[in-house]
PDB file of C-alpha atoms and ligand atoms in Angstrom:
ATOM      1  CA  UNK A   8       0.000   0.000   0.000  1.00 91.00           C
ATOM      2  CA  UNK A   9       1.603   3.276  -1.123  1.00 97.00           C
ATOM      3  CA  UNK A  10       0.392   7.024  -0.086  1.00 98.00           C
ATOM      4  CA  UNK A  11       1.597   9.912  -1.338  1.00 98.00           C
ATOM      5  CA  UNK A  12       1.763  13.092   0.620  1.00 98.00           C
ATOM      6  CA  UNK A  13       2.222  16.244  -1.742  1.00 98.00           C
ATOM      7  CA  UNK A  14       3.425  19.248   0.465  1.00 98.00           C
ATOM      8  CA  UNK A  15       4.150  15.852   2.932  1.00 98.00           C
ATOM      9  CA  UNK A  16       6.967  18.767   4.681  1.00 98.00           C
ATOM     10  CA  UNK A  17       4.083  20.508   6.178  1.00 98.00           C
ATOM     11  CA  UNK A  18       2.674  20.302   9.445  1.00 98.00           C
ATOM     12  CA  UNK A  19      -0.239  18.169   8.586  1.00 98.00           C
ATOM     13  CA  UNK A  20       1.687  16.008   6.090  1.00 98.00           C
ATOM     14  CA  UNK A  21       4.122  15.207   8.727  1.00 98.00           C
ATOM     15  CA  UNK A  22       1.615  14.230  11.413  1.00 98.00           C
ATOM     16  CA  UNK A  23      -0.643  11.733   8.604  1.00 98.00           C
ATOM     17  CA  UNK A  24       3.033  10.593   7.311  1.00 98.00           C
ATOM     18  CA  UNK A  25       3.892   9.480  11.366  1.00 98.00           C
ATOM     19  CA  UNK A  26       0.234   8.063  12.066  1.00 97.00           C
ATOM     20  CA  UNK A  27      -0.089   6.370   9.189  1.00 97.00           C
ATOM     21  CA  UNK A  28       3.649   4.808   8.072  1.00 97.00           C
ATOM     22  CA  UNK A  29       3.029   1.265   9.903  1.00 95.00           C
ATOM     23  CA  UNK A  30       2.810  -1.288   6.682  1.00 93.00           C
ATOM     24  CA  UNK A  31       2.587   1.160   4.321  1.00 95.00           C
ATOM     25  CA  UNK A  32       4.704   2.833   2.019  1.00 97.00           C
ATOM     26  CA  UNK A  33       5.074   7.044   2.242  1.00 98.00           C
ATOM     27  CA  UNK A  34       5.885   9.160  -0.096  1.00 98.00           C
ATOM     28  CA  UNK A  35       6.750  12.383   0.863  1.00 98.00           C
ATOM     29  CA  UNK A  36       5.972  15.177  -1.939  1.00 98.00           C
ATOM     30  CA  UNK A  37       7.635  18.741  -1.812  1.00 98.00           C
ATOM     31  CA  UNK A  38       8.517  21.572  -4.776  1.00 98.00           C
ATOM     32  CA  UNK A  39      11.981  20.929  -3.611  1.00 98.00           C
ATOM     33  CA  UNK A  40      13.336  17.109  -3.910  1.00 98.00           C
ATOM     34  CA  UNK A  41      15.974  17.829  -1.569  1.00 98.00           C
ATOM     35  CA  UNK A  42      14.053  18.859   0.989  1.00 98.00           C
ATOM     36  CA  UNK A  43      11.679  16.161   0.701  1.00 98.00           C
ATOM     37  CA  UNK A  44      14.393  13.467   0.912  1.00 98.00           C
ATOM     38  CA  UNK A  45      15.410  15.513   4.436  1.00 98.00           C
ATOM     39  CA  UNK A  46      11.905  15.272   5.226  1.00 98.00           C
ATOM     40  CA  UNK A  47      11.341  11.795   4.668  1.00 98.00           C
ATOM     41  CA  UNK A  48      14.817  10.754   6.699  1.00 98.00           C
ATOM     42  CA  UNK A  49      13.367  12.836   9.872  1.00 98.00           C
ATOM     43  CA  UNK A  50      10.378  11.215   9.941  1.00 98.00           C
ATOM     44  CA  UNK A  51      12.002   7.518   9.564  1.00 98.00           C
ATOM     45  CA  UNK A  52      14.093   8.300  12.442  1.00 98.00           C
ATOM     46  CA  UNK A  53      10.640   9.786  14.298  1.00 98.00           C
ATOM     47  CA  UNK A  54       8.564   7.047  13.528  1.00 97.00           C
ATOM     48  CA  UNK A  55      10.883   3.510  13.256  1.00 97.00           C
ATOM     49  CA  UNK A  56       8.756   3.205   9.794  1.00 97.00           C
ATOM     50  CA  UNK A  57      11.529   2.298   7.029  1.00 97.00           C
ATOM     51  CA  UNK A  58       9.485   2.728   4.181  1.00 97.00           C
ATOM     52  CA  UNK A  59       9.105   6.372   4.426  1.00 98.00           C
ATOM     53  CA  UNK A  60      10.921   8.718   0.867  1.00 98.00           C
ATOM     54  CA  UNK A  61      11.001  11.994  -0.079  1.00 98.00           C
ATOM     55  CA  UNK A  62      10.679  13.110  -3.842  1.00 98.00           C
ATOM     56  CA  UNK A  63       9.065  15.983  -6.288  1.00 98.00           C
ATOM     57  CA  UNK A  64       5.484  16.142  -5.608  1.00 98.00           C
ATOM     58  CA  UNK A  65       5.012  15.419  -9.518  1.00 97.00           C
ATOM     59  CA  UNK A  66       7.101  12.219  -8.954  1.00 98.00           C
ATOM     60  CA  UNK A  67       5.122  11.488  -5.545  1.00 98.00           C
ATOM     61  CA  UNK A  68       1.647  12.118  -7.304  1.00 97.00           C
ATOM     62  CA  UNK A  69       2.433   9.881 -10.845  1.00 96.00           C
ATOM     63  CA  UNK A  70       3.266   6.974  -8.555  1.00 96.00           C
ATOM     64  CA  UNK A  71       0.611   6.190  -6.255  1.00 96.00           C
ATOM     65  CA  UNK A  72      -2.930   5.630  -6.918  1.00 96.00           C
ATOM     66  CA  UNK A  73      -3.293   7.156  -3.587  1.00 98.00           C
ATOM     67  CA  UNK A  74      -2.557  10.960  -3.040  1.00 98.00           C
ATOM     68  CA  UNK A  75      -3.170  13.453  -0.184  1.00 98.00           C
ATOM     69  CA  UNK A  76      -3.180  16.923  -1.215  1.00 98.00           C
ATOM     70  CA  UNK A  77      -1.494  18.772   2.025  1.00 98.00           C
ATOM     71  CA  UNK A  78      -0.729  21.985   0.699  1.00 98.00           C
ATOM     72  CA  UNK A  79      -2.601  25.491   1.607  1.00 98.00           C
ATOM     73  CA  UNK A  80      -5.424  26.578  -0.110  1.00 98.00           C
ATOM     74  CA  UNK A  81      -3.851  28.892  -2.076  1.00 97.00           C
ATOM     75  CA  UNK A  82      -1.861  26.698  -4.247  1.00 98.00           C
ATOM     76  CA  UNK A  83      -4.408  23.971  -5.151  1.00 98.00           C
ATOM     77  CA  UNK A  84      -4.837  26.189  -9.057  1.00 96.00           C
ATOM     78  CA  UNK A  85      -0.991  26.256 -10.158  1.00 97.00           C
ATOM     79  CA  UNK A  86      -0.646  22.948  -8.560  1.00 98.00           C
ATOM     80  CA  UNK A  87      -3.257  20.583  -9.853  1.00 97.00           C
ATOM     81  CA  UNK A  88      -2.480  22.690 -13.087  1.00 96.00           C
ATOM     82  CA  UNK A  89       1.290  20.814 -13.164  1.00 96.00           C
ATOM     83  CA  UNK A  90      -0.196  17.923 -11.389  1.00 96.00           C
ATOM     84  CA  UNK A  91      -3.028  17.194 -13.915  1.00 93.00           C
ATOM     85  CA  UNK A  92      -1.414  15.269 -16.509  1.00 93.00           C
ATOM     86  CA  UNK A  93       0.643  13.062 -13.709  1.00 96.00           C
ATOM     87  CA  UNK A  94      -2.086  11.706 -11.406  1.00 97.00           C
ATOM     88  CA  UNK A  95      -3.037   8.546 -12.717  1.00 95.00           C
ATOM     89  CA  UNK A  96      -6.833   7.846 -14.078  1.00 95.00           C
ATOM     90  CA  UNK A  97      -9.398   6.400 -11.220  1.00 96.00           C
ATOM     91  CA  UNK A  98      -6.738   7.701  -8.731  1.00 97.00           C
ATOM     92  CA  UNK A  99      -7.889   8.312  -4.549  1.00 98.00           C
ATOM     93  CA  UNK A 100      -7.162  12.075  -3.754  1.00 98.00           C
ATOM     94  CA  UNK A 101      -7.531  13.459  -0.342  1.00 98.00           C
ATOM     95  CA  UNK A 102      -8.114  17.075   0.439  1.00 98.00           C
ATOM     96  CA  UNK A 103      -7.631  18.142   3.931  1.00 98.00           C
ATOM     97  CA  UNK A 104      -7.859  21.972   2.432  1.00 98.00           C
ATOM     98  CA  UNK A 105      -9.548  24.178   4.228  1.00 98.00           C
ATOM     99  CA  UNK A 106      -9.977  27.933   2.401  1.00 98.00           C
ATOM    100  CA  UNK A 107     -10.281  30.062   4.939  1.00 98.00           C
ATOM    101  CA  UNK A 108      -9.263  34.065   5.644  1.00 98.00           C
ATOM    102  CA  UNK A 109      -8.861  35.936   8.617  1.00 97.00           C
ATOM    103  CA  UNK A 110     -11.171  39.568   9.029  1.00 96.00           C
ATOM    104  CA  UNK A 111     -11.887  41.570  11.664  1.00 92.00           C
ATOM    105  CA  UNK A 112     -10.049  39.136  14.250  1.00 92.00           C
ATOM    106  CA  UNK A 113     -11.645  36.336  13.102  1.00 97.00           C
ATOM    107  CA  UNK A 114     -11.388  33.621  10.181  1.00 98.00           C
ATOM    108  CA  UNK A 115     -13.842  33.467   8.151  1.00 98.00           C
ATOM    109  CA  UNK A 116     -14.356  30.633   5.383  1.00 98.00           C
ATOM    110  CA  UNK A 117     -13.832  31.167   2.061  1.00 98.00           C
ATOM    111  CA  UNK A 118     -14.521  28.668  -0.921  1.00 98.00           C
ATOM    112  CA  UNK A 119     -12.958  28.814  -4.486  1.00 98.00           C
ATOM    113  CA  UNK A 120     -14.749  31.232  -6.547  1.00 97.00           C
ATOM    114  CA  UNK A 121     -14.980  29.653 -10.205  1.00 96.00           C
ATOM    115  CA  UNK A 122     -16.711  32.390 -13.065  1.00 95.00           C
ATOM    116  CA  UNK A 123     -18.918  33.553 -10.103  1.00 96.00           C
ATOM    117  CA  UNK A 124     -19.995  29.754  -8.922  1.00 96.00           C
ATOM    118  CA  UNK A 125     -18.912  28.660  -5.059  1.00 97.00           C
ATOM    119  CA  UNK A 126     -17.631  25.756  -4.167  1.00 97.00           C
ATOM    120  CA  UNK A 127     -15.381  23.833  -1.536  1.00 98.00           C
ATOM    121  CA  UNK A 128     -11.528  22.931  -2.143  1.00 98.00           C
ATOM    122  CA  UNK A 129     -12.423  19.259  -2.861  1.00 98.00           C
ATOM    123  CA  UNK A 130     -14.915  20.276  -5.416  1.00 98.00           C
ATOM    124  CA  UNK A 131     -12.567  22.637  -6.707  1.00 98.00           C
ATOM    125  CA  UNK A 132     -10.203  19.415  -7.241  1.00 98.00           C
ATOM    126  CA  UNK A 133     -12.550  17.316  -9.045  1.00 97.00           C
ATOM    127  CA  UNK A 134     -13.022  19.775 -11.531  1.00 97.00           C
ATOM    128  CA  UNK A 135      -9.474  20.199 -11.722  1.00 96.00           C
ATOM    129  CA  UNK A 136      -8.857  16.588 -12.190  1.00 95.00           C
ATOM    130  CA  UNK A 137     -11.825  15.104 -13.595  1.00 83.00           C
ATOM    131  CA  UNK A 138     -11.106  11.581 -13.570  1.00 92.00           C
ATOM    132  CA  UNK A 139      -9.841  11.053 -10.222  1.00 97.00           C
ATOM    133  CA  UNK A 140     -11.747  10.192  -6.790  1.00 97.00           C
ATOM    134  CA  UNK A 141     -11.720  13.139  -4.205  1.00 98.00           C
ATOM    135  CA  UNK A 142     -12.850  12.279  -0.855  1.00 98.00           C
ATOM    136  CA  UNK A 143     -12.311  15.074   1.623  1.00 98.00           C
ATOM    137  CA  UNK A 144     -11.084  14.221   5.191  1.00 98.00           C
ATOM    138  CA  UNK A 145      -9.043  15.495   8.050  1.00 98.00           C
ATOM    139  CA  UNK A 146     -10.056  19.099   8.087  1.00 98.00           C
ATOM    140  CA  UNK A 147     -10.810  19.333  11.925  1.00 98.00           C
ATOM    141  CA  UNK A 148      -7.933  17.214  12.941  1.00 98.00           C
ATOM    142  CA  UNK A 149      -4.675  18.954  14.684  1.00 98.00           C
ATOM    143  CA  UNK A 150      -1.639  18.718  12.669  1.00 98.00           C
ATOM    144  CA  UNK A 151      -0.007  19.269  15.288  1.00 97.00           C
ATOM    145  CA  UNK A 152      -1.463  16.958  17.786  1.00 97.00           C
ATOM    146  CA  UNK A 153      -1.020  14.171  15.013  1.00 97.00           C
ATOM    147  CA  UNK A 154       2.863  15.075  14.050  1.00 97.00           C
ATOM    148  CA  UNK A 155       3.841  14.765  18.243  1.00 97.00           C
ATOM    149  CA  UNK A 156       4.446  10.524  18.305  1.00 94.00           C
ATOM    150  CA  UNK A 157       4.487  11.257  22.349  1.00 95.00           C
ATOM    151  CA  UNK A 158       0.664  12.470  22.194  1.00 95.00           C
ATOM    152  CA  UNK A 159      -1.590   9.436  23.118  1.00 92.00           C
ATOM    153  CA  UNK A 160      -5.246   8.868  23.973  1.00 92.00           C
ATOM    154  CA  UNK A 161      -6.991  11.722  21.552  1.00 95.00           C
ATOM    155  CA  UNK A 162     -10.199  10.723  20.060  1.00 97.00           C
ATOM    156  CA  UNK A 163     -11.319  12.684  17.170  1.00 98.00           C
ATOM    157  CA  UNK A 164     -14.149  12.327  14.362  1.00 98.00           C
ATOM    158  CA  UNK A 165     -13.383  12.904  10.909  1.00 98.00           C
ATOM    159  CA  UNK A 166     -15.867  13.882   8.766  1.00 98.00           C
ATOM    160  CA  UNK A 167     -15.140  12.488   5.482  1.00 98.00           C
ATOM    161  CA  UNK A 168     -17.130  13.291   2.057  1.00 98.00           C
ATOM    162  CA  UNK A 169     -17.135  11.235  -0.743  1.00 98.00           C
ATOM    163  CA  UNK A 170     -19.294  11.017  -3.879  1.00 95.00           C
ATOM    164  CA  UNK A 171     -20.129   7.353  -2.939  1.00 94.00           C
ATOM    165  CA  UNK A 172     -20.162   5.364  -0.109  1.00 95.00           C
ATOM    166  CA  UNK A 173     -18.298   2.534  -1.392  1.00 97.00           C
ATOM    167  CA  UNK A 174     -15.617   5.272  -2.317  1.00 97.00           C
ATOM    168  CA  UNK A 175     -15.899   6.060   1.335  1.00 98.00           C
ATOM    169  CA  UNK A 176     -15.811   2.131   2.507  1.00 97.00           C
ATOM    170  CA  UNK A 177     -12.134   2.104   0.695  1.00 97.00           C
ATOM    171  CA  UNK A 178     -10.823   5.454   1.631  1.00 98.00           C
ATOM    172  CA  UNK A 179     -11.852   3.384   5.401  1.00 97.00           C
ATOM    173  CA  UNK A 180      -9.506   0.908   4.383  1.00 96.00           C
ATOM    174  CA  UNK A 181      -6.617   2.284   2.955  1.00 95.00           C
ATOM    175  CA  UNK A 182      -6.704   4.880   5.855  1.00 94.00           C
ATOM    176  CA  UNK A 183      -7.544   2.921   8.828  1.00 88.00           C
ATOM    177  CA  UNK A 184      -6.857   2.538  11.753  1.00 76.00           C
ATOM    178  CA  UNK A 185      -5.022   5.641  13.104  1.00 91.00           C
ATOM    179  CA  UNK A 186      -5.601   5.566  16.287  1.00 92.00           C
ATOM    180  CA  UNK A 187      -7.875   7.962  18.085  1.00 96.00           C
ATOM    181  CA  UNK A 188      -9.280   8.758  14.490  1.00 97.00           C
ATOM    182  CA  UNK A 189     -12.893   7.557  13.903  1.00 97.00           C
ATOM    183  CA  UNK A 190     -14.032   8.066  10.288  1.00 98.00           C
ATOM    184  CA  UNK A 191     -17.480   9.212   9.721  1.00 98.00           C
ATOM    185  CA  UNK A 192     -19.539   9.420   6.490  1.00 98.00           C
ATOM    186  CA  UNK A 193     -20.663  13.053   6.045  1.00 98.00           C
ATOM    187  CA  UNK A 194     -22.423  12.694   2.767  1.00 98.00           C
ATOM    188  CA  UNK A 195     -21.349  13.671  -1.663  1.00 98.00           C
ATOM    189  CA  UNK A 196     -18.623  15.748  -1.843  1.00 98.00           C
ATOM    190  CA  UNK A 197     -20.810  18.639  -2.022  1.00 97.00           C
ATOM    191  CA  UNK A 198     -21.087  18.379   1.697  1.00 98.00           C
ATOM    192  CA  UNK A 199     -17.317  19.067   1.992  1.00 98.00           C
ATOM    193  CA  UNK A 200     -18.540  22.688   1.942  1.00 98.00           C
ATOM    194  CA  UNK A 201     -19.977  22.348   5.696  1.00 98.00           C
ATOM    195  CA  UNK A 202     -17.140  20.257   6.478  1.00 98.00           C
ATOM    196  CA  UNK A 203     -14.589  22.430   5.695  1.00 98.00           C
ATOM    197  CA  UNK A 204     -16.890  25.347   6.926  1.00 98.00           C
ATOM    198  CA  UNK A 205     -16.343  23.759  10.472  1.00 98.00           C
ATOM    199  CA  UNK A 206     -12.693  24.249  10.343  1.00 98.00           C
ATOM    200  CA  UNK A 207     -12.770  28.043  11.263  1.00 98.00           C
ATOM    201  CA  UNK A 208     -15.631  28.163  13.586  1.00 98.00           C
ATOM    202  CA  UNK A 209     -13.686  25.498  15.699  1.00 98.00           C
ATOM    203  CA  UNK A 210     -10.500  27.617  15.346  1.00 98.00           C
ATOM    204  CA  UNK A 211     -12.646  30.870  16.305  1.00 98.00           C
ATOM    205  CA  UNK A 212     -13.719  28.796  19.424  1.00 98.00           C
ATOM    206  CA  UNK A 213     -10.127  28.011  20.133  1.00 98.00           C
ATOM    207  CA  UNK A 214      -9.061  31.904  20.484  1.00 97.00           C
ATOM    208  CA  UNK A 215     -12.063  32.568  22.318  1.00 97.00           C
ATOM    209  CA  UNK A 216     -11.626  29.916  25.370  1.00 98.00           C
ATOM    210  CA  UNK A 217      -8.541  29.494  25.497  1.00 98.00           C
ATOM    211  CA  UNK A 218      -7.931  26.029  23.587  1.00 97.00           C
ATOM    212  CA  UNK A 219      -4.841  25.291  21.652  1.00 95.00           C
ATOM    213  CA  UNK A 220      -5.859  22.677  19.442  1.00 97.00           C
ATOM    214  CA  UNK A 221      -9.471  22.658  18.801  1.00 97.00           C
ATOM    215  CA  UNK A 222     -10.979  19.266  17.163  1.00 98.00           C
ATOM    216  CA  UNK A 223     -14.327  17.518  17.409  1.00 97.00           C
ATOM    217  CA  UNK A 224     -16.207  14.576  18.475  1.00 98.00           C
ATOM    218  CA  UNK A 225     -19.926  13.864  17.113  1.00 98.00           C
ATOM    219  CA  UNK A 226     -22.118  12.417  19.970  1.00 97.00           C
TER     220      UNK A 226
HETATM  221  N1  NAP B 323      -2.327  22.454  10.175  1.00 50.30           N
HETATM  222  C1  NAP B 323      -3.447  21.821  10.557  1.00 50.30           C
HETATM  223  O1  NAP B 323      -3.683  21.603  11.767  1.00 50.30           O
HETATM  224  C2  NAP B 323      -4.427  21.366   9.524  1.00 50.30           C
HETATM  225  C3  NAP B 323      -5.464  20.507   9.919  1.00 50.30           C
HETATM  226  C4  NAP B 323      -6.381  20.083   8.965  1.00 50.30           C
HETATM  227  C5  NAP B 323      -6.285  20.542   7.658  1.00 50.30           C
HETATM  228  N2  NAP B 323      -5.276  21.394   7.305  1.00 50.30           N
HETATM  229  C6  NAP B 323      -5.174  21.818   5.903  1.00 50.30           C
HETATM  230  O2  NAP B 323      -4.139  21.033   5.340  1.00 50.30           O
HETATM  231  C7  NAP B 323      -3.384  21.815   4.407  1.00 50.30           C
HETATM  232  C8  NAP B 323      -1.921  21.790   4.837  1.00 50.30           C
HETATM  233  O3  NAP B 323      -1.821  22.378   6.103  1.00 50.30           O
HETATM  234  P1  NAP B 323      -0.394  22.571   6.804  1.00 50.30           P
HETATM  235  O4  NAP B 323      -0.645  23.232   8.109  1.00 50.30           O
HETATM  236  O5  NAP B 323       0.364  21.314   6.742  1.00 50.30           O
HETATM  237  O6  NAP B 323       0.250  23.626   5.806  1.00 50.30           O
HETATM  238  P2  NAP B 323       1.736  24.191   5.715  1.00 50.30           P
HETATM  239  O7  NAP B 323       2.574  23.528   6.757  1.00 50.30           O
HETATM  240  O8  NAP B 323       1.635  25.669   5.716  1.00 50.30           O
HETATM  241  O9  NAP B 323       2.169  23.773   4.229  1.00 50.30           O
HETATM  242  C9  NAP B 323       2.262  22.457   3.800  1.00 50.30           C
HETATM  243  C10 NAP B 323       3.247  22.357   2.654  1.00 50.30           C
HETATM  244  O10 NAP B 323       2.694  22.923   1.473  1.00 50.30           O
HETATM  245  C11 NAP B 323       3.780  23.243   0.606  1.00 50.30           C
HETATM  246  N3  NAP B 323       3.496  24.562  -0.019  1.00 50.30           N
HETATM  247  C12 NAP B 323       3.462  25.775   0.592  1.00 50.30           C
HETATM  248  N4  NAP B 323       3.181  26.740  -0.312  1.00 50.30           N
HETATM  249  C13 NAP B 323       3.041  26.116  -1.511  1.00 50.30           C
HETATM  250  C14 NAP B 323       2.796  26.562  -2.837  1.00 50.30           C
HETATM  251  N5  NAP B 323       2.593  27.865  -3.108  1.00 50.30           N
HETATM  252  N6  NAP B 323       2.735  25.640  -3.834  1.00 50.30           N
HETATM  253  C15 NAP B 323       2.933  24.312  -3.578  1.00 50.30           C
HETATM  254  N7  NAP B 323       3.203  23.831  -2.339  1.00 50.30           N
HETATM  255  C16 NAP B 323       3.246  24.723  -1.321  1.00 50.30           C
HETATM  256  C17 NAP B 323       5.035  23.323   1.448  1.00 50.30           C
HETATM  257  O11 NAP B 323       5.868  22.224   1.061  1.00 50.30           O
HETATM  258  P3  NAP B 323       7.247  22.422   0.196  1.00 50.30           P
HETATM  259  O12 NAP B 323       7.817  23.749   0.566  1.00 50.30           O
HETATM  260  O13 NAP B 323       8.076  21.285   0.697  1.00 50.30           O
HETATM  261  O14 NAP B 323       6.831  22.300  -1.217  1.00 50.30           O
HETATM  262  C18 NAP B 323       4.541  23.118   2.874  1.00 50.30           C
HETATM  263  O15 NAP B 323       5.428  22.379   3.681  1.00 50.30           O
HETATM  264  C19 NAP B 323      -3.991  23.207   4.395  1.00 50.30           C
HETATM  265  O16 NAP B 323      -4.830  23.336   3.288  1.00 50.30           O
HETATM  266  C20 NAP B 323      -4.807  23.264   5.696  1.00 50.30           C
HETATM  267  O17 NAP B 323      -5.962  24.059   5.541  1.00 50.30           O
HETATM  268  C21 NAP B 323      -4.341  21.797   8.220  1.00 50.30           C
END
């Protein structure tokens, strides 16, 4: 099993690249191969996991059928531009993106604006990509909670959208278990606009009470 983690140097890439690395293979993606190679020897020595490399996130994306997308919002259109012809057909990619900008003291969401129609990150992949299967997960999970190895005993929901549920069942599969991670099925990936709507509110809620690393829990 091979994922592929373009912008895998981040904060988020790190912290999936550490939680998920036992029995699978990770590739980390960056704009610079060197510093993905640097990236991919820290987390090896982080993590134990030997199957961890660093490469160009065109190289990471053409050679996985599974690809995360952990890059900020603001790159996804030059990107997916270079990335378009490289992703392979029928393809899983993951968007954790959450467009969001900061007004007035708070953040505030803020979805892709295509010749005056709205819509989320992940939908603003698949019409980048076409022929490629975008679930979108991971928004309201703590990179940083996920990237610290010593941080036990969290237990988060992830809302996950997906066009279909059986695309859902195998995004389950490939991406289970990380533990303290329960996967939930929020509905089609037009529902990735609430999802990712979340993502600011809980960070707003953060500021305002005094919590460093907001997530959720659905009970
Ligand atoms: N941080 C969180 O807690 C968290 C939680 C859930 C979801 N998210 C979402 O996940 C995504 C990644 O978050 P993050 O905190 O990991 O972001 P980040 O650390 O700011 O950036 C991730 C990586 O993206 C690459 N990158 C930066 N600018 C780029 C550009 N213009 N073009 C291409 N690549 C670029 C960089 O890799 P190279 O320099 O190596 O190319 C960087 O290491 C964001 O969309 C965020 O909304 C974050």
């Amino acid at each position: 099993m091979r994922i592929s983690i373009i912008g895998g140097t981040g904060d988020l890439g790190r912290g999936l690249a550490l939680r998920l690395c036992s029995g699978r293979e990770i590739i980390i993606g960056s704009r610079d191969q060197k510093k993905a190679r640097r990236y991919a020897k820290l987390y090896r020595e982080i993590s134990g996991c030997d199957d961890i490399n660093g490469t160009s996130n065109a190289t990471a994306a053409g050679t996985s059928d599974h690809i995360i997308l952990t890059v900020p919002a603001s790159s996804l259109g030059p990107l997916l531009e270079e990335l378009s012809e490289t992703i392979k057909e029928g393809s899983m990619v993951v968007s954790p993106v959450v467009p969001m900008v900061k007004r007035g003291g708070l953040l505030h969401y803020s979805p892709f604006d295509v010749k005056g129609r709205t819509m989320s990150a992940a939908e603003f992949i698949k019409m980048a990509l076409r022929r490629v299967d975008v679930i979108a997960a991971f928004h309201t999970i703590p990179a940083k909670i996920l990237g610290d190895p010593s941080v036990k005993g969290f237990s988060y929901d992830v809302l996950v959208a997906a066009d279909a549920r059986d695309s859902f069942k195998k995004f389950v599969e490939i991406f289970s278990p990380i533990e303290g991670l329960r996967y939930l099925y929020a509905g089609p990936l037009e529902t990735a606009r609430q999802v990712e709507a979340l993502v600011p509110l809980l960070l707003n809620v953060g500021t305002n009470n005094g919590m460093k690393y907001p997530s959720m829990r659905v009970v």
